[in-house]
Amino acid sequence: MNKKKDQTLKRVLAYAAHYRFLIFISMLMAVCSAGLTLYAPVLAGNAVDYIIGPSEVDFAKITRILVTMAIVVAITALCQFIMSWVNNKITFQVVRDVRTDAFNKIQILPFNFLDTHPTGETVSRIIADVDQFADGLLMGFTQLFTGIVTIVGTLIFMFYLSGRIALIVVILTPVSLLVAKFIATKSFNLFREQSTARADQTALVEEMIDNLRVVKAFSHEDENLEKFDEINERLANTSLKATFFSSLTNPSTRVVNNIVYACVALVGGISCITGNMTVGGLTIFLSYATQYTKPFNEISGVVTELQNALACAKSVFTLIDEEAQVPDVDNPADISEILGKIDVENVDFSYTKDKPLIENLNLDIKAGQRVAIVGPTGCGKSTFIGLLMRFYDVDEGSIKIEGKDIRDIRRHDLRSAFGMVLQETWLKRYNQR
Ligand SMILES: Nc1ncnc2c1ncn2[C@@H]1O[C@H](COP(=O)(O)OP(=O)(O)OP(=O)(O)O)[C@@H](O)[C@H]1O
Ligand SMILES: [Mg+2]
């Protein structure tokens, strides 16, 4: 794994760490269910050894084994139920926390973030990406633990039963891991592209619906459609490729695992004939060989799913990591008494460096004075109001209210001191059904 992915994983784990107790329960259930799953073949093997030949079947002992088996299976099922319940709980709480952080971040992002990022893209990150990330996380939690525990447990049992055959299994299985790793690396990048394309599409749809009047007024439908088709095509292609590559994992690892199974059957069969192993022993071994390779299949599936989850998590974390607006000062000035005196001194401001807008603006407004700001469209009237309300900070100079620099006042206090009627408020009312 490369460094970037490691960091994303660390952050996901940091979120999960709040639910340590639940994770502990989940791991405990994983250990129990894996242990019991490993015990079942031993029971079956013993039962087989009680069937020696015609009229040489020990029914009393077999019945006892069957009853034990039923109990073992029931307890395993209960453990698995508790485990998936707990895992669901962990996942959805983590998702809730990530969304809370992302949403809180949006509240304190500077306005220029909104100017430079389409709304739909941000929506897609908080909604779609977090969902994908939850799916991956859920699969990961459920299968990774059980997988690892099963592998370790089976290894111990197999070496105990027959070191030689166990060695065959151990040597051959890593091949399937190598195959899985190769495919996983490839699909991480494809999933990342898929997430970008999805965000682009949401952004376009959102922008288009929001501004449908403008689109129609300028007969821009065809251009929009063309743009949409391009993104839609890109999304379809990357999704197809990503899914194709990730679905290769399972069949490829399965081939390797079936070869392992065949080898165990061959060597085990020979051991039975030479008398080194009982038929029941071989039965146990064959179940272990499948049980040992199965988690490898599942883990490789989990790995691809986790790749997708991590790619999506990364895009949410980028949002959470965006630089917030300059925080309010520690000792804010008190403006409880507002008379209406405003001083604007040598103010420079522009949205983008290369397009100067307001330069060296000076205003001296006395308390109670009425001022109208008039000018051609695009001259900066709304911008000036935005500066007064501190939606943006001035580049140079200062704005003072009652002699106090607005940067020394809490944003909340400053904005409460104003009465503002937005053009958009009226438009939204108009749009409401
Ligand atoms: N968020 C923004 N990012 C970049 N440029 C912007 C942004 N908002 C406005 N501008 C640009 O800044 C200039 C001033 O815009 P502003 O909205 O202040 O004009 P205005 O005087 O209120 O015009 P109108 O009379 O149409 O309301 C315009 O050229 C506009 O395109
Ligand atoms: Mg305006």
Coordinates of C-alpha atoms and ligand atoms in Angstrom, one line a residue:
M1 CA 0.0 0.0 0.0
N2 CA 1.3 3.4 -0.7
K3 CA 1.6 6.2 1.8
K4 CA -1.5 8.2 0.8
K5 CA -3.7 5.1 1.1
D6 CA -2.1 4.3 4.5
Q7 CA -3.1 7.8 5.8
T8 CA -6.7 7.4 4.6
L9 CA -6.8 4.0 6.3
K10 CA -5.4 5.5 9.5
R11 CA -8.1 8.2 9.6
V12 CA -10.8 5.7 9.0
L13 CA -9.4 3.7 11.9
A14 CA -9.3 6.8 14.0
Y15 CA -13.0 7.3 13.5
A16 CA -13.6 3.6 14.3
A17 CA -11.5 3.8 17.4
H18 CA -14.4 5.7 19.2
Y19 CA -16.3 2.4 19.2
R20 CA -13.5 0.2 20.8
F21 CA -15.9 -1.7 22.9
L22 CA -18.1 -2.7 20.0
I23 CA -15.0 -3.6 18.0
F24 CA -13.9 -5.8 20.8
I25 CA -17.3 -7.6 20.9
S26 CA -17.1 -8.1 17.2
M27 CA -13.6 -9.6 17.4
L28 CA -14.7 -11.9 20.2
M29 CA -17.6 -13.1 18.2
A30 CA -15.3 -13.6 15.2
V31 CA -13.0 -15.7 17.2
C32 CA -15.8 -17.8 18.6
S33 CA -17.5 -18.4 15.3
A34 CA -14.2 -19.2 13.6
G35 CA -13.2 -21.6 16.4
L36 CA -16.5 -23.4 16.2
T37 CA -16.5 -23.6 12.4
L38 CA -13.1 -25.3 12.7
Y39 CA -14.4 -27.7 15.3
A40 CA -17.3 -28.9 13.1
P41 CA -15.1 -30.8 10.6
V42 CA -13.3 -32.6 13.5
L43 CA -16.7 -33.9 14.6
A44 CA -17.6 -35.0 11.0
G45 CA -14.2 -36.7 10.7
N46 CA -14.7 -38.6 13.9
A47 CA -18.1 -39.7 12.8
V48 CA -16.6 -41.0 9.5
D49 CA -14.1 -43.1 11.5
Y50 CA -17.0 -44.7 13.4
I51 CA -18.3 -46.0 10.0
I52 CA -15.9 -48.7 9.4
G53 CA -17.7 -51.1 7.1
P54 CA -21.0 -53.1 6.6
S55 CA -22.6 -53.7 10.1
E56 CA -19.7 -52.0 11.7
V57 CA -21.3 -48.7 12.4
D58 CA -21.3 -47.4 16.0
F59 CA -24.8 -45.6 16.0
A60 CA -24.7 -44.6 19.6
K61 CA -21.5 -42.7 19.2
I62 CA -22.5 -41.2 15.9
T63 CA -25.8 -39.9 17.4
R64 CA -23.9 -38.2 20.1
I65 CA -21.6 -36.6 17.6
L66 CA -24.6 -35.4 15.6
V67 CA -26.2 -33.8 18.6
T68 CA -23.0 -32.0 19.5
M69 CA -22.7 -30.9 15.9
A70 CA -26.2 -29.4 15.9
I71 CA -25.4 -27.4 19.1
V72 CA -22.1 -26.2 17.6
V73 CA -23.8 -25.0 14.4
A74 CA -26.5 -23.2 16.5
I75 CA -23.9 -21.4 18.6
T76 CA -21.9 -20.4 15.5
A77 CA -25.0 -18.9 13.9
L78 CA -25.7 -16.9 17.1
C79 CA -22.2 -15.6 17.1
Q80 CA -22.4 -14.6 13.5
F81 CA -25.7 -12.8 14.1
I82 CA -24.3 -10.8 17.0
M83 CA -21.2 -10.0 15.0
S84 CA -23.0 -8.6 12.0
W85 CA -25.4 -6.6 14.2
V86 CA -22.4 -5.1 16.0
N87 CA -20.6 -4.4 12.8
N88 CA -23.6 -2.6 11.3
K89 CA -23.7 -0.5 14.4
I90 CA -20.1 0.4 14.1
T91 CA -20.3 1.2 10.4
F92 CA -23.4 3.4 10.6
Q93 CA -22.1 5.3 13.6
V94 CA -18.7 6.0 11.8
V95 CA -20.6 7.1 8.7
R96 CA -22.7 9.5 10.9
D97 CA -19.5 10.9 12.4
V98 CA -17.9 11.4 9.1
R99 CA -21.0 13.2 7.7
T100 CA -21.2 15.4 10.8
D101 CA -17.6 16.4 10.4
A102 CA -18.1 17.1 6.7
F103 CA -21.3 19.1 7.2
N104 CA -19.7 21.1 10.1
K105 CA -16.8 21.9 7.8
I106 CA -19.1 23.3 5.1
Q107 CA -20.5 25.7 7.7
I108 CA -17.1 27.3 8.3
L109 CA -15.7 27.1 4.8
P110 CA -14.8 30.4 3.3
F111 CA -17.1 31.6 0.6
N112 CA -14.4 31.3 -2.0
F113 CA -14.6 27.5 -1.6
L114 CA -18.2 27.6 -2.8
D115 CA -17.1 29.9 -5.6
T116 CA -14.5 27.4 -6.8
H117 CA -16.3 24.0 -6.2
P118 CA -19.6 23.1 -7.8
T119 CA -22.3 22.3 -5.2
G120 CA -23.2 19.0 -6.8
E121 CA -19.6 17.8 -6.4
T122 CA -19.7 18.5 -2.7
V123 CA -23.1 16.9 -2.3
S124 CA -21.8 13.8 -4.1
R125 CA -18.8 13.6 -1.7
I126 CA -21.0 13.7 1.4
I127 CA -23.8 11.5 0.1
A128 CA -22.6 9.0 -2.5
D129 CA -19.0 8.7 -1.5
V130 CA -19.8 8.2 2.2
D131 CA -22.3 5.5 1.3
Q132 CA -19.8 3.6 -0.8
F133 CA -17.3 4.0 2.0
A134 CA -19.8 2.6 4.4
D135 CA -20.5 -0.5 2.2
G136 CA -16.8 -1.2 2.0
L137 CA -16.3 -0.7 5.7
L138 CA -19.1 -3.0 6.6
M139 CA -17.7 -5.8 4.4
G140 CA -14.3 -5.2 5.7
F141 CA -15.3 -5.4 9.4
T142 CA -17.3 -8.5 9.0
Q143 CA -15.0 -10.6 6.8
L144 CA -11.5 -9.4 7.6
F145 CA -11.6 -10.5 11.2
T146 CA -13.2 -13.9 10.7
G147 CA -11.0 -14.4 7.7
I148 CA -7.8 -13.9 9.6
V149 CA -8.9 -15.9 12.6
T150 CA -10.0 -18.8 10.4
I151 CA -6.7 -18.8 8.6
V152 CA -4.6 -18.8 11.8
G153 CA -6.9 -21.5 13.4
T154 CA -6.9 -23.8 10.4
L155 CA -3.1 -23.5 10.1
I156 CA -2.7 -24.7 13.7
F157 CA -5.1 -27.6 13.2
M158 CA -3.6 -28.6 9.9
F159 CA 0.0 -28.7 11.2
Y160 CA -1.2 -30.7 14.1
L161 CA -2.9 -33.3 11.8
S162 CA -0.2 -33.6 9.2
G163 CA 2.8 -31.3 8.7
R164 CA 3.6 -32.5 5.2
I165 CA 0.1 -31.8 3.7
A166 CA -0.2 -28.5 5.7
L167 CA 3.1 -27.4 4.1
I168 CA 1.6 -27.9 0.5
V169 CA -1.4 -25.7 1.4
V170 CA 0.8 -23.0 3.0
I171 CA 3.2 -22.8 0.1
L172 CA 0.6 -22.7 -2.6
T173 CA -1.9 -20.3 -1.1
P174 CA 0.2 -17.1 -1.2
V175 CA 0.1 -17.3 -5.0
S176 CA -3.6 -16.3 -4.8
L177 CA -2.7 -13.4 -2.6
L178 CA -0.2 -12.1 -5.1
V179 CA -2.8 -12.3 -7.9
A180 CA -5.3 -10.5 -5.7
K181 CA -2.8 -7.7 -4.8
F182 CA -2.0 -7.1 -8.4
I183 CA -5.7 -6.7 -9.3
A184 CA -6.4 -4.6 -6.2
T185 CA -3.8 -2.0 -7.1
K186 CA -5.2 -1.6 -10.5
S187 CA -8.8 -1.3 -9.3
F188 CA -8.0 1.3 -6.6
N189 CA -7.1 3.8 -9.4
L190 CA -10.2 2.9 -11.4
F191 CA -12.5 3.3 -8.5
R192 CA -11.0 6.7 -7.8
E193 CA -11.7 7.8 -11.4
Q194 CA -15.2 6.5 -11.0
S195 CA -15.8 8.6 -7.9
T196 CA -14.5 11.7 -9.8
A197 CA -16.8 11.1 -12.7
R198 CA -19.8 10.6 -10.4
A199 CA -19.0 13.9 -8.7
D200 CA -18.7 15.7 -12.1
Q201 CA -22.1 14.3 -13.1
T202 CA -23.8 15.3 -9.9
A203 CA -22.3 18.7 -10.3
L204 CA -23.6 19.1 -13.8
V205 CA -27.1 17.9 -13.1
E206 CA -27.3 20.1 -10.0
E207 CA -26.1 23.2 -11.9
M208 CA -28.4 22.5 -14.8
I209 CA -31.5 22.0 -12.8
D210 CA -30.7 25.0 -10.6
N211 CA -30.3 27.3 -13.6
L212 CA -32.8 25.8 -15.9
R213 CA -34.3 29.2 -16.7
V214 CA -30.9 30.5 -17.8
V215 CA -30.2 27.4 -19.9
K216 CA -33.6 27.7 -21.7
A217 CA -33.3 31.5 -22.1
F218 CA -30.1 31.1 -24.0
S219 CA -31.1 27.9 -25.8
H220 CA -28.2 26.1 -24.3
E221 CA -29.9 22.7 -24.1
D222 CA -27.9 21.0 -26.8
E223 CA -24.5 22.1 -25.4
N224 CA -25.6 20.8 -22.0
L225 CA -26.7 17.5 -23.4
E226 CA -23.4 17.1 -25.1
K227 CA -21.5 17.8 -21.9
F228 CA -23.7 15.4 -20.0
D229 CA -23.2 12.7 -22.6
E230 CA -19.5 13.0 -22.3
I231 CA -19.5 12.7 -18.5
N232 CA -22.1 10.0 -18.6
E233 CA -20.0 8.0 -21.1
R234 CA -16.9 8.5 -18.9
L235 CA -18.7 7.3 -15.8
A236 CA -20.1 4.2 -17.6
N237 CA -16.6 3.4 -18.9
T238 CA -14.7 3.8 -15.7
S239 CA -17.4 2.0 -13.7
L240 CA -17.3 -0.9 -16.2
K241 CA -13.5 -1.1 -16.1
A242 CA -13.4 -0.9 -12.3
T243 CA -16.0 -3.5 -11.8
F244 CA -14.5 -5.8 -14.4
F245 CA -11.0 -5.6 -12.8
S246 CA -12.3 -6.1 -9.3
S247 CA -14.5 -9.1 -10.3
L248 CA -11.4 -10.8 -11.8
T249 CA -10.1 -11.2 -8.3
N250 CA -12.5 -13.9 -7.2
P251 CA -12.2 -16.3 -10.2
S252 CA -8.4 -16.0 -10.3
T253 CA -7.9 -16.8 -6.7
R254 CA -10.4 -19.6 -6.9
V255 CA -8.4 -21.3 -9.6
V256 CA -5.4 -21.3 -7.4
N257 CA -7.4 -22.6 -4.5
N258 CA -8.8 -25.4 -6.4
I259 CA -5.4 -26.5 -7.4
V260 CA -4.5 -26.5 -3.7
Y261 CA -7.5 -28.7 -3.0
A262 CA -6.5 -31.2 -5.7
C263 CA -3.0 -31.5 -4.3
V264 CA -4.2 -32.1 -0.8
A265 CA -6.7 -34.8 -2.1
L266 CA -3.9 -36.5 -4.0
V267 CA -1.3 -36.5 -1.2
G268 CA -3.9 -37.2 1.4
G269 CA -5.3 -40.1 -0.6
I270 CA -1.9 -41.7 -0.9
S271 CA -1.3 -41.2 2.9
C272 CA -4.6 -43.1 3.5
I273 CA -3.6 -46.0 1.3
T274 CA -0.2 -46.2 3.0
G275 CA -2.0 -46.1 6.4
N276 CA -0.5 -42.8 7.6
M277 CA -3.9 -41.3 7.9
T278 CA -7.5 -42.5 8.5
V279 CA -10.3 -41.7 6.1
G280 CA -11.9 -39.5 8.8
G281 CA -8.6 -37.7 9.0
L282 CA -8.6 -37.0 5.3
T283 CA -12.2 -35.8 5.5
I284 CA -11.1 -33.3 8.2
F285 CA -8.1 -32.2 6.1
L286 CA -10.1 -31.6 3.0
S287 CA -12.6 -29.5 4.8
Y288 CA -9.7 -27.5 6.3
A289 CA -8.1 -27.1 2.9
T290 CA -11.3 -25.4 1.7
Q291 CA -11.8 -23.5 4.9
Y292 CA -8.3 -22.3 4.8
T293 CA -8.5 -21.0 1.2
K294 CA -12.0 -19.6 1.6
P295 CA -11.0 -16.6 3.7
F296 CA -8.3 -15.8 1.1
N297 CA -11.1 -15.6 -1.5
E298 CA -13.2 -13.4 0.8
I299 CA -10.3 -11.3 1.9
S300 CA -9.4 -10.6 -1.7
G301 CA -13.0 -9.6 -2.3
V302 CA -12.8 -7.4 0.8
V303 CA -9.6 -5.9 -0.4
T304 CA -11.2 -4.7 -3.7
E305 CA -14.2 -3.4 -1.8
L306 CA -11.9 -1.7 0.7
Q307 CA -10.0 -0.1 -2.3
N308 CA -13.3 1.4 -3.4
A309 CA -14.1 2.4 0.2
L310 CA -10.7 4.1 0.7
A311 CA -10.9 5.9 -2.6
C312 CA -14.3 7.3 -1.5
A313 CA -13.1 8.0 2.0
K314 CA -10.2 10.0 0.6
S315 CA -12.5 12.3 -1.3
V316 CA -14.6 13.0 1.8
F317 CA -11.5 13.6 3.9
T318 CA -10.2 16.1 1.3
L319 CA -13.4 18.0 2.0
I320 CA -13.0 17.7 5.8
D321 CA -9.4 18.9 5.4
E322 CA -10.3 22.0 3.4
E323 CA -8.9 25.2 5.0
A324 CA -11.6 26.8 7.1
Q325 CA -12.3 30.5 7.2
V326 CA -10.1 32.7 9.5
P327 CA -11.5 31.9 13.0
D328 CA -13.0 34.7 15.1
V329 CA -10.5 36.6 17.3
D330 CA -10.1 35.4 20.9
N331 CA -11.1 38.7 22.6
P332 CA -13.8 40.0 20.3
A333 CA -14.8 43.7 20.4
D334 CA -18.2 44.5 21.9
I335 CA -20.7 46.0 19.5
S336 CA -23.9 45.8 21.6
E337 CA -24.6 49.5 21.0
I338 CA -24.9 50.2 17.3
L339 CA -25.5 53.7 16.1
G340 CA -24.7 53.2 12.5
K341 CA -21.2 54.8 12.1
I342 CA -19.2 53.0 9.4
D343 CA -15.7 53.9 8.1
V344 CA -14.3 52.3 5.0
E345 CA -10.6 53.0 4.7
N346 CA -8.4 52.4 1.6
V347 CA -10.2 49.1 0.9
D348 CA -8.9 46.9 -1.9
F349 CA -10.7 43.7 -2.8
S350 CA -11.0 41.3 -5.7
Y351 CA -12.3 37.7 -6.1
T352 CA -9.4 36.6 -8.2
K353 CA -5.9 38.2 -8.1
D354 CA -5.8 39.0 -11.8
K355 CA -9.2 40.7 -12.0
P356 CA -9.0 43.9 -9.8
L357 CA -12.5 45.0 -8.6
I358 CA -12.6 47.4 -5.7
E359 CA -9.6 49.6 -5.3
N360 CA -8.8 52.2 -2.7
L361 CA -12.5 52.7 -1.6
N362 CA -13.0 55.2 1.2
L363 CA -16.3 56.0 2.8
D364 CA -17.2 57.9 5.9
I365 CA -20.8 57.1 7.0
K366 CA -22.1 58.9 10.0
A367 CA -24.6 57.5 12.5
G368 CA -28.1 57.8 11.2
Q369 CA -27.0 58.7 7.7
R370 CA -28.7 57.0 4.7
V371 CA -26.5 55.9 1.9
A372 CA -27.5 54.5 -1.4
I373 CA -24.9 52.6 -3.4
V374 CA -25.6 53.0 -7.1
G375 CA -23.7 51.8 -10.2
P376 CA -23.8 49.7 -13.4
T377 CA -24.2 46.0 -13.1
G378 CA -21.0 44.2 -12.1
C379 CA -19.4 47.3 -10.5
G380 CA -19.3 45.6 -7.1
K381 CA -22.4 46.8 -5.2
S382 CA -23.3 43.3 -3.9
T383 CA -19.6 42.6 -3.3
F384 CA -19.4 45.7 -1.1
I385 CA -22.3 44.4 1.0
G386 CA -20.6 41.1 1.2
L387 CA -17.5 42.8 2.6
L388 CA -19.6 44.7 5.2
M389 CA -21.1 41.4 6.4
R390 CA -17.6 39.8 6.2
F391 CA -18.6 37.1 3.7
Y392 CA -15.2 37.9 2.3
D393 CA -12.2 39.6 4.0
V394 CA -10.8 42.8 2.4
D395 CA -7.4 42.4 0.7
E396 CA -6.1 45.8 1.9
G397 CA -7.4 48.6 4.2
S398 CA -10.1 48.1 6.8
I399 CA -13.8 48.5 7.4
K400 CA -14.8 49.8 10.8
I401 CA -18.2 49.8 12.6
E402 CA -18.4 52.3 15.5
G403 CA -14.7 52.6 15.1
K404 CA -14.0 48.9 15.5
D405 CA -12.4 46.8 12.8
I406 CA -14.9 44.2 11.7
R407 CA -12.2 41.6 11.8
D408 CA -12.1 42.1 15.6
I409 CA -15.8 41.4 16.0
R410 CA -17.4 38.0 16.2
R411 CA -19.0 37.1 12.8
H412 CA -22.2 36.2 14.6
D413 CA -22.4 39.6 16.4
L414 CA -21.5 41.5 13.3
R415 CA -24.1 39.9 11.1
S416 CA -26.8 40.3 13.8
A417 CA -26.2 44.0 13.7
F418 CA -27.4 44.1 10.0
G419 CA -30.7 43.8 8.4
M420 CA -30.3 42.3 5.0
V421 CA -32.7 41.5 2.2
L422 CA -31.3 39.2 -0.4
Q423 CA -32.5 39.2 -3.9
E424 CA -32.4 35.4 -3.8
T425 CA -34.9 35.1 -0.9
W426 CA -37.5 36.6 -3.1
L427 CA -36.6 34.3 -6.0
K428 CA -36.8 31.2 -3.8
R429 CA -40.3 32.2 -2.5
Y430 CA -41.3 32.6 -6.1
N431 CA -40.0 29.1 -6.9
Q432 CA -41.8 27.4 -4.1
R433 CA -44.8 25.3 -4.9
Ligands
LIG1 N1 -18.2 34.9 -6.1 C1 -17.6 35.5 -7.1 N2 -16.4 35.0 -7.6 C2 -15.8 35.7 -8.6 N3 -16.2 36.8 -9.2 C3 -17.4 37.4 -8.7 C4 -18.1 36.7 -7.7 N4 -19.2 37.4 -7.4 C5 -19.2 38.5 -8.3 N5 -18.1 38.4 -9.0 C6 -17.7 39.4 -10.0 O1 -17.4 40.6 -9.4 C7 -17.9 41.7 -10.0 C8 -18.9 42.5 -9.1 O2 -20.0 41.8 -8.8 P1 -21.2 42.3 -7.9 O3 -22.1 41.1 -7.8 O4 -20.7 42.9 -6.7 O5 -21.8 43.4 -8.9 P2 -23.1 44.3 -8.6 O6 -22.6 45.7 -8.6 O7 -23.8 43.8 -7.4 O8 -23.9 44.0 -9.9 P3 -25.5 43.9 -10.1 O9 -26.0 45.3 -10.3 O10 -25.7 43.1 -11.3 O11 -26.1 43.2 -8.8 C9 -18.6 41.2 -11.3 O12 -17.7 41.3 -12.4 C10 -18.9 39.7 -11.0 O13 -18.8 39.0 -12.1
MG2 MG -25.7 42.9 -7.1

